[in-house]
Amino acid sequence: FSLENTDPRMRGRGIQLLSQVLLQCYSLLQEKEVLHLVLFYESRLQDHHLVIPSVLQGLRALSMCEVLSPGLAVSVLKAIFQEVHVQSLLQLDRHTVYSIITNFMSTREEELKGLGADFTFGFIQVMDGEKDPRNLLVAFQIVRDLIAKDYALGPFVEELFEVTSCYFPVDFTPPPNDPHGIQREDLILSLRAVLASTPQFAEFLLPLLIEKLDSELQSAKLDSLQTLTACCAIYGQKELQEFLPSLWSSLHREVFQTASEKIETECLAALHALSACLSRSVLSSDSEDVLDSFISSILQDCRHHLCEPDMKLVWPSAKLLQAAAGASLCTYHSITRSVLPLLLEQYTKHTQSSQRRTILEMLLGFLELQQKWGHVEEDESTLLSLQAPICSVVFSALTDPSVQLQLVGIKALTVLGSLQGFLSSSDLELVVDHLIRLTLHEEDSQSSEAAMEAAGSLAPTYPKVFSGRMVPRLEKELQSGRAGKVESYHNHHSLEQRCLQALAAMSTHTSIVRETVPVLLQHLQKVQKGTEARNTQAVVSVCQSLHRVALQCQQDAEGCWYFHQTVVPCLLAMAVQAAMQESTHTLLGKALLEEEVLAAMIPVISAATTHLSPELAAQSVSHVVPLFLDGEVSFLPQNSFPCSFQPFGDGECLEAQRRLVALLMAFVCSLPRDVAIPQQEWLLRELLALSCSCNCPFTATTAAKCFAGLVNKHPAGQQLDEILQLAVNRMEPSLAQGPRRMQALTLLLWVTKALVLRYHPLSSCLTDKLLGLLGDTELGPAAADGFSLLMAESPDVLHKGCHADVRIMFRQRFFTDNVPKLVQGFHGAGPDVKANYLKGLSHVLNHLPKPVLLTELPTLLSLLLEALSCSDRVVQLSTLNCLHPLLLEAPQIMSLHVDTLVTKFLNLTCSPTMAVRIAALRCAHALTSLPTTVLLPYKGRVIRALAKPLDDKKRLVRKEAVAARGEW
């Protein structure tokens, strides 16, 4: 009845109902049913305009039918093109038309191509005048498909270009709170993909781009440059030739005149793309003249600026030349042939170090481009013909008094060394000599460190030269015992330390590692024999160098294993020797037992172990664990010790030996998870006993960390449950009372962390014990600080780098499970322990991912504000650090509490603790991100209050005060 009703509104409702049904069940229709429905809907396209939207919805449903008969897709589109004035429809109905076209293009491509250019023309009519960004994204995709799938454009290329290019450059600002989420960048990229999709648009697009480049609008210039760069990927010299003079004129004008770094960058990218495009055309045709002419224009307009005395346009010219030279080997040779001799001449001509540095930096830019092409070809390369003057210039820079010129010279030296075949053997020897001189004797630390890095870069390319020339020289300096200060070296680093750093820096090749490691170990044996503070620092310096070598070896299996089997036994042997001498009251080697030294040895052993293959790790663990459990020292070098090694034995005389559990921790906690540890249950029991009974805090803590590291990786099952129950039984009595409550808390913290990371069921029970301790007047503050340990990344154990079992989002889970308990505990706690709950909460929040924190902010903010009133400086600092990012990322929520925030931040700017004053000033600064209308009532008060920290005795506080007050 409705479909035949004379009232168009009633007919529309009937068709709307039918269309809604079809959208739900189009996949169930038979071929004949689809045919009849298509014919019906086509006829309705001639109906009243009120009916058309519902008709289009029905056709959209039918366009998704797989049983659509051949020819019907063409029939439907012809009917739409002829009967519907699309741009007079509402946005949703226009989108429906685009959806119908998209559906048919994806399923009936060959049929539509049978329409020839008529299909393209029909679509142009449909799209012409479209303004809605939602529809434009779909329309641009259809145009891309028309071109990419090779639909016939016929005589309508220009019309298709016009109907899309009218939106260029895109001028669109999304409305506030736009639910569709379409950004200006989405439209820009979609339109650019259309404009840069076919060379057929070139004759229309390039004049448009040149026109927009000459506009005053920066966004139009940027869009034009990026579009030009995209077009060069598919254009050839035929499309570009006519427009090259105008394009070059616009590009070089912009680079010379613009104050915008973005525009300069895009201009250089466009010039690079143009040069690359012309270079590709040379390879495929006889069009070399076009490229030569273009390069000649660049040289003509830029080269003479390199010779100007005031050097004003030197850098813009150099950047343009380098952008073109980097496009291909052909353009590189053409430009360097003309420019490099000129630069070398200018370097000699100028005498000021600043001018020479500028020229050498330009030369360096061209040298770096040669790296792209690899080996230097003898027949074409300008570099080889200029080898002597280039080396002379670079070597002269290395001896110049100017540090800045030296640094550029070192960079150039590194690049020259990377060009295979460029440096002769005599040049290489000179290079190494310069690096040695700069490393050891240059007063400025920047040059010394840069020389070390250069040695590390070049050593893998020339291992024999560095092994044979640099290593012996550094070894000789170390053996000479000249550990005095480098003359006038204001950082007071010793020559000895520079030697150690240089040996580590150059250990970037296995053959060199085999030379440097013995030198470092020999020096370690020499300096560890003593008790002075200087010996301790010297041992730490050697360990730091060994750690760097270990890290550099990790990606090379051979080097990693050599380092491990050479260094780890040697370190263990020296430490065991020192511990036994301590037990027998001998002073030799005491430096190795200092906490600072053991802490420096831990990362060496850890880095040497983490990247071992399971087979080699198993081989090593079979020696190291028996050393600590059985005193088996046979695998150690120089293993004649005065007494037995019993680190888990009883007696005060073994205290020094027990300290070496730190080295056991570094080893076993860095092993891959699938490596079986011999006698593991016995080892765990010994570690547990040591962590609870040892009087030395350092030893007890490392034993607890080692125990936790092993528990974290231990396979689930009865054995793990038994050892954890044993640990709980040992901890509970000690936590309750006695002299070792702090050791028991340390063990509780590390075991809890080990279990929290792997989502072990017992972790919640242990966390509850920790929460209970927050109410303890003696252990409460330490327990509160323990929440930071639970949430933070541990540097030596229980992190992914040492193969720990770390589940994703463990922090979020810990937050969800325990923050409500912290809040509840705070409200129920007495005034003397409330601060412990606030401290624990602030530690958890400080390590929580910001998106999670933002979602919970409304419920926690009042508690955070209360934490600012706490007298505990740690609580204040932690809370301020937590609030700072929230002020920037959640201004609307924070605005509700602006009065309290202003008052508390200003009060804390007078804190006796410098770190708190700095953090409070940063938060006061961050307050300016809140809405201006919220801040204006407080402006005068804040500016007056921030005048006082301007006179603070600490420079860092004054710096933050200036920034915050200026912003207010």
CSV table of N, CA and C in Angstrom, one decimal, residues 617-745:
chain,number,residue,atom,x,y,z
A,617,ALA,N,76.1,-20.8,28.0
A,617,ALA,CA,75.7,-20.4,29.4
A,617,ALA,C,75.7,-21.6,30.3
A,618,ALA,N,75.2,-22.7,29.8
A,618,ALA,CA,75.2,-23.9,30.6
A,618,ALA,C,76.6,-24.4,31.0
A,619,GLN,N,77.5,-24.2,30.0
A,619,GLN,CA,78.9,-24.6,30.3
A,619,GLN,C,79.5,-23.7,31.4
A,620,SER,N,79.2,-22.4,31.4
A,620,SER,CA,79.7,-21.5,32.3
A,620,SER,C,79.1,-21.7,33.7
A,621,VAL,N,77.8,-21.9,33.8
A,621,VAL,CA,77.1,-22.1,35.1
A,621,VAL,C,77.6,-23.3,35.8
A,622,SER,N,78.0,-24.3,35.0
A,622,SER,CA,78.5,-25.6,35.7
A,622,SER,C,79.8,-25.3,36.4
A,623,HIS,N,80.5,-24.2,36.2
A,623,HIS,CA,81.7,-23.9,36.9
A,623,HIS,C,81.4,-22.9,38.1
A,624,VAL,N,80.6,-21.8,37.8
A,624,VAL,CA,80.4,-20.7,38.7
A,624,VAL,C,79.6,-21.1,39.9
A,625,VAL,N,78.5,-21.9,39.8
A,625,VAL,CA,77.7,-22.2,40.9
A,625,VAL,C,78.5,-23.2,41.9
A,626,PRO,N,79.2,-24.2,41.4
A,626,PRO,CA,80.0,-25.0,42.3
A,626,PRO,C,81.1,-24.2,43.0
A,627,LEU,N,81.6,-23.1,42.4
A,627,LEU,CA,82.5,-22.3,43.1
A,627,LEU,C,82.0,-21.8,44.4
A,628,PHE,N,80.7,-21.3,44.4
A,628,PHE,CA,80.1,-20.7,45.6
A,628,PHE,C,79.6,-21.7,46.5
A,629,LEU,N,79.1,-22.9,46.0
A,629,LEU,CA,78.5,-23.9,46.9
A,629,LEU,C,79.5,-24.9,47.4
A,630,ASP,N,80.5,-25.2,46.6
A,630,ASP,CA,81.4,-26.3,47.0
A,630,ASP,C,82.9,-25.8,47.1
A,631,GLY,N,83.1,-24.5,46.8
A,631,GLY,CA,84.4,-24.0,46.9
A,631,GLY,C,85.3,-24.5,45.8
A,632,GLU,N,84.7,-24.9,44.7
A,632,GLU,CA,85.4,-25.5,43.5
A,632,GLU,C,86.1,-24.4,42.7
A,633,VAL,N,87.4,-24.3,42.9
A,633,VAL,CA,88.2,-23.1,42.3
A,633,VAL,C,89.0,-23.5,41.1
A,634,SER,N,88.9,-24.8,40.7
A,634,SER,CA,89.9,-25.3,39.7
A,634,SER,C,89.8,-24.5,38.4
A,635,PHE,N,88.6,-24.0,38.0
A,635,PHE,CA,88.4,-23.3,36.7
A,635,PHE,C,89.0,-21.9,36.7
A,636,LEU,N,89.3,-21.4,37.9
A,636,LEU,CA,89.8,-20.0,38.0
A,636,LEU,C,91.3,-19.9,37.7
A,637,PRO,N,91.7,-18.9,37.0
A,637,PRO,CA,93.1,-18.7,36.7
A,637,PRO,C,93.9,-18.4,38.0
A,638,GLN,N,95.1,-18.8,38.1
A,638,GLN,CA,95.9,-18.6,39.3
A,638,GLN,C,95.2,-19.0,40.6
A,639,ASN,N,94.8,-20.3,40.6
A,639,ASN,CA,93.9,-20.8,41.6
A,639,ASN,C,94.5,-21.4,42.9
A,640,SER,N,95.7,-20.9,43.2
A,640,SER,CA,96.4,-21.4,44.4
A,640,SER,C,96.0,-20.4,45.5
A,641,PHE,N,95.0,-20.7,46.3
A,641,PHE,CA,94.5,-19.8,47.3
A,641,PHE,C,95.0,-20.2,48.7
A,642,PRO,N,95.1,-19.3,49.7
A,642,PRO,CA,95.7,-19.7,51.0
A,642,PRO,C,94.7,-20.5,51.8
A,643,CYS,N,93.4,-20.4,51.5
A,643,CYS,CA,92.4,-21.2,52.3
A,643,CYS,C,91.2,-21.5,51.4
A,644,SER,N,90.2,-22.2,51.9
A,644,SER,CA,89.1,-22.6,51.1
A,644,SER,C,88.1,-21.5,51.0
A,645,PHE,N,87.3,-21.5,49.9
A,645,PHE,CA,86.3,-20.5,49.6
A,645,PHE,C,85.0,-21.0,50.1
A,646,GLN,N,84.4,-20.3,51.1
A,646,GLN,CA,83.1,-20.8,51.7
A,646,GLN,C,82.2,-19.6,52.0
A,647,PRO,N,81.7,-19.0,50.9
A,647,PRO,CA,80.9,-17.7,51.1
A,647,PRO,C,79.6,-18.0,51.9
A,648,PHE,N,79.1,-19.2,51.9
A,648,PHE,CA,77.9,-19.5,52.7
A,648,PHE,C,78.2,-20.1,54.1
A,649,GLY,N,79.5,-20.1,54.4
A,649,GLY,CA,79.9,-20.7,55.7
A,649,GLY,C,79.6,-19.8,56.9
A,650,ASP,N,79.7,-20.3,58.1
A,650,ASP,CA,79.5,-19.5,59.3
A,650,ASP,C,80.9,-18.9,59.7
A,651,GLY,N,80.8,-17.9,60.5
A,651,GLY,CA,82.0,-17.3,61.1
A,651,GLY,C,82.3,-15.9,60.6
A,652,GLU,N,82.7,-15.0,61.5
A,652,GLU,CA,83.0,-13.6,61.1
A,652,GLU,C,84.2,-13.5,60.1
A,653,CYS,N,85.1,-14.4,60.2
A,653,CYS,CA,86.2,-14.4,59.3
A,653,CYS,C,85.9,-14.6,57.8
A,654,LEU,N,84.7,-15.1,57.6
A,654,LEU,CA,84.2,-15.3,56.2
A,654,LEU,C,83.4,-14.1,55.7
A,655,GLU,N,83.3,-13.0,56.4
A,655,GLU,CA,82.4,-11.9,56.0
A,655,GLU,C,82.9,-11.4,54.7
A,656,ALA,N,84.2,-11.3,54.4
A,656,ALA,CA,84.6,-10.8,53.1
A,656,ALA,C,84.2,-11.7,52.0
A,657,GLN,N,84.3,-13.0,52.2
A,657,GLN,CA,83.9,-14.0,51.2
A,657,GLN,C,82.4,-13.8,50.9
A,658,ARG,N,81.6,-13.6,51.9
A,658,ARG,CA,80.1,-13.5,51.7
A,658,ARG,C,79.8,-12.3,50.8
A,659,ARG,N,80.6,-11.3,50.9
A,659,ARG,CA,80.3,-10.1,50.0
A,659,ARG,C,80.3,-10.4,48.5
A,660,LEU,N,81.0,-11.5,48.2
A,660,LEU,CA,81.1,-11.9,46.8
A,660,LEU,C,79.9,-12.5,46.2
A,661,VAL,N,78.9,-12.7,47.1
A,661,VAL,CA,77.6,-13.1,46.6
A,661,VAL,C,77.0,-12.1,45.6
A,662,ALA,N,77.5,-10.9,45.7
A,662,ALA,CA,77.1,-9.9,44.7
A,662,ALA,C,77.5,-10.3,43.3
A,663,LEU,N,78.6,-10.9,43.1
A,663,LEU,CA,79.1,-11.4,41.8
A,663,LEU,C,78.3,-12.6,41.4
A,664,LEU,N,78.0,-13.5,42.3
A,664,LEU,CA,77.1,-14.6,42.0
A,664,LEU,C,75.8,-14.1,41.5
A,665,MET,N,75.2,-13.1,42.1
A,665,MET,CA,74.0,-12.5,41.7
A,665,MET,C,74.1,-12.0,40.3
A,666,ALA,N,75.1,-11.3,40.0
A,666,ALA,CA,75.3,-10.7,38.6
A,666,ALA,C,75.3,-11.8,37.6
A,667,PHE,N,75.9,-13.0,37.9
A,667,PHE,CA,76.0,-14.1,36.9
A,667,PHE,C,74.7,-14.8,36.8
A,668,VAL,N,74.2,-15.4,37.9
A,668,VAL,CA,73.0,-16.3,37.8
A,668,VAL,C,71.7,-15.6,37.4
A,669,CYS,N,71.6,-14.3,37.8
A,669,CYS,CA,70.4,-13.6,37.5
A,669,CYS,C,70.4,-13.0,36.1
A,670,SER,N,71.5,-13.2,35.4
A,670,SER,CA,71.6,-12.7,34.0
A,670,SER,C,71.5,-13.9,33.0
A,671,LEU,N,71.4,-15.1,33.5
A,671,LEU,CA,71.3,-16.3,32.6
A,671,LEU,C,70.0,-16.3,31.8
A,672,PRO,N,70.0,-16.9,30.6
A,672,PRO,CA,68.7,-17.1,29.9
A,672,PRO,C,67.8,-18.0,30.8
A,673,ARG,N,66.5,-17.9,30.7
A,673,ARG,CA,65.6,-18.6,31.5
A,673,ARG,C,65.6,-20.1,31.3
A,674,ASP,N,66.0,-20.5,30.1
A,674,ASP,CA,66.0,-22.0,29.8
A,674,ASP,C,67.3,-22.7,30.2
A,675,VAL,N,68.2,-22.0,30.9
A,675,VAL,CA,69.5,-22.6,31.3
A,675,VAL,C,69.2,-23.1,32.7
A,676,ALA,N,69.5,-24.4,32.9
A,676,ALA,CA,69.3,-25.1,34.2
A,676,ALA,C,70.5,-24.7,35.1
A,677,ILE,N,70.1,-24.4,36.3
A,677,ILE,CA,71.2,-24.0,37.3
A,677,ILE,C,71.4,-25.2,38.2
A,678,PRO,N,72.6,-25.7,38.3
A,678,PRO,CA,72.9,-26.9,39.1
A,678,PRO,C,72.7,-26.6,40.6
A,679,GLN,N,72.1,-27.6,41.3
A,679,GLN,CA,71.9,-27.5,42.7
A,679,GLN,C,71.1,-26.3,43.1
A,680,GLN,N,70.1,-25.9,42.3
A,680,GLN,CA,69.4,-24.7,42.5
A,680,GLN,C,68.7,-24.6,43.8
A,681,GLU,N,68.1,-25.7,44.2
A,681,GLU,CA,67.3,-25.7,45.5
A,681,GLU,C,68.2,-25.4,46.7
A,682,TRP,N,69.4,-26.1,46.7
A,682,TRP,CA,70.4,-25.8,47.7
A,682,TRP,C,70.8,-24.4,47.7
A,683,LEU,N,71.1,-23.9,46.5
A,683,LEU,CA,71.6,-22.5,46.3
A,683,LEU,C,70.5,-21.5,46.9
A,684,LEU,N,69.2,-21.8,46.6
A,684,LEU,CA,68.2,-20.9,47.1
A,684,LEU,C,68.1,-20.9,48.6
A,685,ARG,N,68.3,-22.1,49.2
A,685,ARG,CA,68.2,-22.1,50.7
A,685,ARG,C,69.4,-21.4,51.3
A,686,GLU,N,70.5,-21.5,50.7
A,686,GLU,CA,71.7,-20.8,51.2
A,686,GLU,C,71.5,-19.3,51.1
A,687,LEU,N,71.0,-18.8,50.0
A,687,LEU,CA,70.8,-17.4,49.8
A,687,LEU,C,69.7,-16.9,50.7
A,688,LEU,N,68.7,-17.7,51.0
A,688,LEU,CA,67.6,-17.3,51.9
A,688,LEU,C,68.2,-17.1,53.3
A,689,ALA,N,69.0,-18.1,53.7
A,689,ALA,CA,69.6,-18.0,55.1
A,689,ALA,C,70.5,-16.8,55.2
A,690,LEU,N,71.3,-16.6,54.2
A,690,LEU,CA,72.3,-15.5,54.2
A,690,LEU,C,71.5,-14.1,54.3
A,691,SER,N,70.5,-14.0,53.5
A,691,SER,CA,69.8,-12.7,53.5
A,691,SER,C,69.1,-12.4,54.8
A,692,CYS,N,68.8,-13.4,55.6
A,692,CYS,CA,68.1,-13.2,56.9
A,692,CYS,C,69.0,-13.1,58.1
A,693,SER,N,70.2,-13.7,57.9
A,693,SER,CA,71.1,-13.8,59.1
A,693,SER,C,72.4,-12.9,59.0
A,694,CYS,N,72.7,-12.4,57.8
A,694,CYS,CA,73.9,-11.6,57.7
A,694,CYS,C,73.9,-10.2,58.4
A,695,ASN,N,74.9,-9.9,59.0
A,695,ASN,CA,75.0,-8.5,59.7
A,695,ASN,C,75.3,-7.4,58.7
A,696,CYS,N,75.9,-7.7,57.6
A,696,CYS,CA,76.3,-6.7,56.6
A,696,CYS,C,75.1,-6.4,55.7
A,697,PRO,N,74.6,-5.1,55.7
A,697,PRO,CA,73.5,-4.8,54.9
A,697,PRO,C,73.7,-5.0,53.4
A,698,PHE,N,75.0,-4.7,52.9
A,698,PHE,CA,75.3,-4.9,51.5
A,698,PHE,C,75.1,-6.4,51.1
A,699,THR,N,75.7,-7.3,51.9
A,699,THR,CA,75.6,-8.7,51.6
A,699,THR,C,74.2,-9.3,51.7
A,700,ALA,N,73.5,-8.8,52.8
A,700,ALA,CA,72.1,-9.3,52.9
A,700,ALA,C,71.2,-8.9,51.8
A,701,THR,N,71.4,-7.6,51.3
A,701,THR,CA,70.6,-7.1,50.2
A,701,THR,C,70.9,-7.9,48.9
A,702,THR,N,72.2,-8.1,48.6
A,702,THR,CA,72.6,-8.8,47.4
A,702,THR,C,72.1,-10.3,47.4
A,703,ALA,N,72.1,-10.9,48.6
A,703,ALA,CA,71.6,-12.2,48.7
A,703,ALA,C,70.1,-12.3,48.5
A,704,ALA,N,69.4,-11.3,49.0
A,704,ALA,CA,68.0,-11.2,48.8
A,704,ALA,C,67.6,-11.0,47.3
A,705,LYS,N,68.4,-10.1,46.6
A,705,LYS,CA,68.2,-9.8,45.2
A,705,LYS,C,68.5,-11.1,44.4
A,706,CYS,N,69.5,-11.8,44.7
A,706,CYS,CA,69.9,-13.0,44.0
A,706,CYS,C,68.8,-14.0,44.2
A,707,PHE,N,68.3,-14.2,45.4
A,707,PHE,CA,67.2,-15.1,45.7
A,707,PHE,C,65.9,-14.7,44.9
A,708,ALA,N,65.6,-13.4,44.9
A,708,ALA,CA,64.4,-13.0,44.1
A,708,ALA,C,64.6,-13.2,42.6
A,709,GLY,N,65.8,-12.9,42.1
A,709,GLY,CA,66.1,-13.1,40.7
A,709,GLY,C,65.9,-14.6,40.3
A,710,LEU,N,66.3,-15.5,41.1
A,710,LEU,CA,66.1,-17.0,40.8
A,710,LEU,C,64.7,-17.4,40.9
A,711,VAL,N,64.0,-16.9,42.0
A,711,VAL,CA,62.6,-17.2,42.2
A,711,VAL,C,61.7,-16.7,41.0
A,712,ASN,N,62.1,-15.5,40.5
A,712,ASN,CA,61.3,-15.0,39.4
A,712,ASN,C,61.3,-15.9,38.1
A,713,LYS,N,62.5,-16.5,37.9
A,713,LYS,CA,62.6,-17.4,36.7
A,713,LYS,C,62.3,-18.8,37.0
A,714,HIS,N,62.1,-19.2,38.2
A,714,HIS,CA,61.9,-20.6,38.6
A,714,HIS,C,60.6,-21.1,38.0
A,715,PRO,N,60.6,-22.3,37.4
A,715,PRO,CA,59.3,-22.9,36.8
A,715,PRO,C,58.3,-23.0,37.9
A,716,ALA,N,57.0,-22.8,37.6
A,716,ALA,CA,56.0,-23.0,38.6
A,716,ALA,C,55.9,-24.4,38.9
A,717,GLY,N,55.4,-24.7,40.2
A,717,GLY,CA,55.3,-26.1,40.6
A,717,GLY,C,55.6,-26.2,42.1
A,718,GLN,N,55.6,-27.5,42.5
A,718,GLN,CA,55.8,-27.8,44.0
A,718,GLN,C,57.1,-27.2,44.5
A,719,GLN,N,58.2,-27.4,43.8
A,719,GLN,CA,59.5,-26.9,44.3
A,719,GLN,C,59.5,-25.4,44.6
A,720,LEU,N,58.9,-24.6,43.7
A,720,LEU,CA,58.8,-23.2,43.9
A,720,LEU,C,57.9,-22.9,45.1
A,721,ASP,N,56.8,-23.6,45.2
A,721,ASP,CA,55.9,-23.3,46.3
A,721,ASP,C,56.5,-23.6,47.6
A,722,GLU,N,57.3,-24.7,47.7
A,722,GLU,CA,58.0,-25.0,48.9
A,722,GLU,C,59.1,-24.0,49.3
A,723,ILE,N,59.8,-23.5,48.3
A,723,ILE,CA,60.9,-22.6,48.7
A,723,ILE,C,60.3,-21.2,49.1
A,724,LEU,N,59.1,-20.9,48.4
A,724,LEU,CA,58.5,-19.6,48.8
A,724,LEU,C,57.9,-19.7,50.2
A,725,GLN,N,57.3,-20.9,50.5
A,725,GLN,CA,56.8,-21.1,51.9
A,725,GLN,C,57.9,-21.0,52.9
A,726,LEU,N,59.0,-21.6,52.6
A,726,LEU,CA,60.2,-21.5,53.5
A,726,LEU,C,60.6,-20.0,53.7
A,727,ALA,N,60.6,-19.2,52.6
A,727,ALA,CA,60.9,-17.8,52.7
A,727,ALA,C,60.0,-17.1,53.6
A,728,VAL,N,58.6,-17.3,53.4
A,728,VAL,CA,57.6,-16.7,54.3
A,728,VAL,C,57.8,-17.1,55.7
A,729,ASN,N,58.1,-18.3,56.0
A,729,ASN,CA,58.3,-18.8,57.4
A,729,ASN,C,59.5,-18.1,58.0
A,730,ARG,N,60.6,-17.9,57.2
A,730,ARG,CA,61.8,-17.2,57.7
A,730,ARG,C,61.5,-15.7,58.0
A,731,MET,N,60.7,-15.1,57.1
A,731,MET,CA,60.5,-13.6,57.1
A,731,MET,C,59.6,-13.2,58.3
A,732,GLU,N,58.5,-14.0,58.5
A,732,GLU,CA,57.4,-13.5,59.4
A,732,GLU,C,57.9,-13.3,60.8
A,733,PRO,N,58.7,-14.2,61.4
A,733,PRO,CA,59.2,-14.0,62.8
A,733,PRO,C,60.1,-12.8,62.8
A,734,SER,N,61.0,-12.7,61.8
A,734,SER,CA,62.0,-11.6,61.8
A,734,SER,C,61.3,-10.2,61.6
A,735,LEU,N,60.2,-10.2,60.9
A,735,LEU,CA,59.5,-8.9,60.7
A,735,LEU,C,58.8,-8.5,62.0
A,736,ALA,N,58.4,-9.5,62.7
A,736,ALA,CA,57.6,-9.2,63.9
A,736,ALA,C,58.5,-8.5,65.0
A,737,GLN,N,59.7,-9.0,65.2
A,737,GLN,CA,60.5,-8.5,66.3
A,737,GLN,C,61.9,-9.0,66.0
A,738,GLY,N,62.9,-8.4,66.8
A,738,GLY,CA,64.3,-8.8,66.7
A,738,GLY,C,65.2,-7.8,66.0
A,739,PRO,N,66.5,-8.1,66.0
A,739,PRO,CA,67.5,-7.1,65.5
A,739,PRO,C,67.6,-7.1,64.0
A,740,ARG,N,66.9,-8.0,63.3
A,740,ARG,CA,67.1,-8.1,61.9
A,740,ARG,C,65.8,-7.8,61.1
A,741,ARG,N,65.0,-6.9,61.6
A,741,ARG,CA,63.8,-6.6,61.0
A,741,ARG,C,64.0,-5.9,59.6
A,742,MET,N,65.0,-5.1,59.5
A,742,MET,CA,65.3,-4.4,58.2
A,742,MET,C,65.7,-5.4,57.2
A,743,GLN,N,66.6,-6.4,57.5
A,743,GLN,CA,67.0,-7.4,56.6
A,743,GLN,C,65.7,-8.2,56.1
A,744,ALA,N,64.8,-8.5,57.0
A,744,ALA,CA,63.6,-9.2,56.6
A,744,ALA,C,62.7,-8.4,55.7
A,745,LEU,N,62.7,-7.1,56.0
A,745,LEU,CA,61.9,-6.2,55.1
A,745,LEU,C,62.5,-6.2,53.7
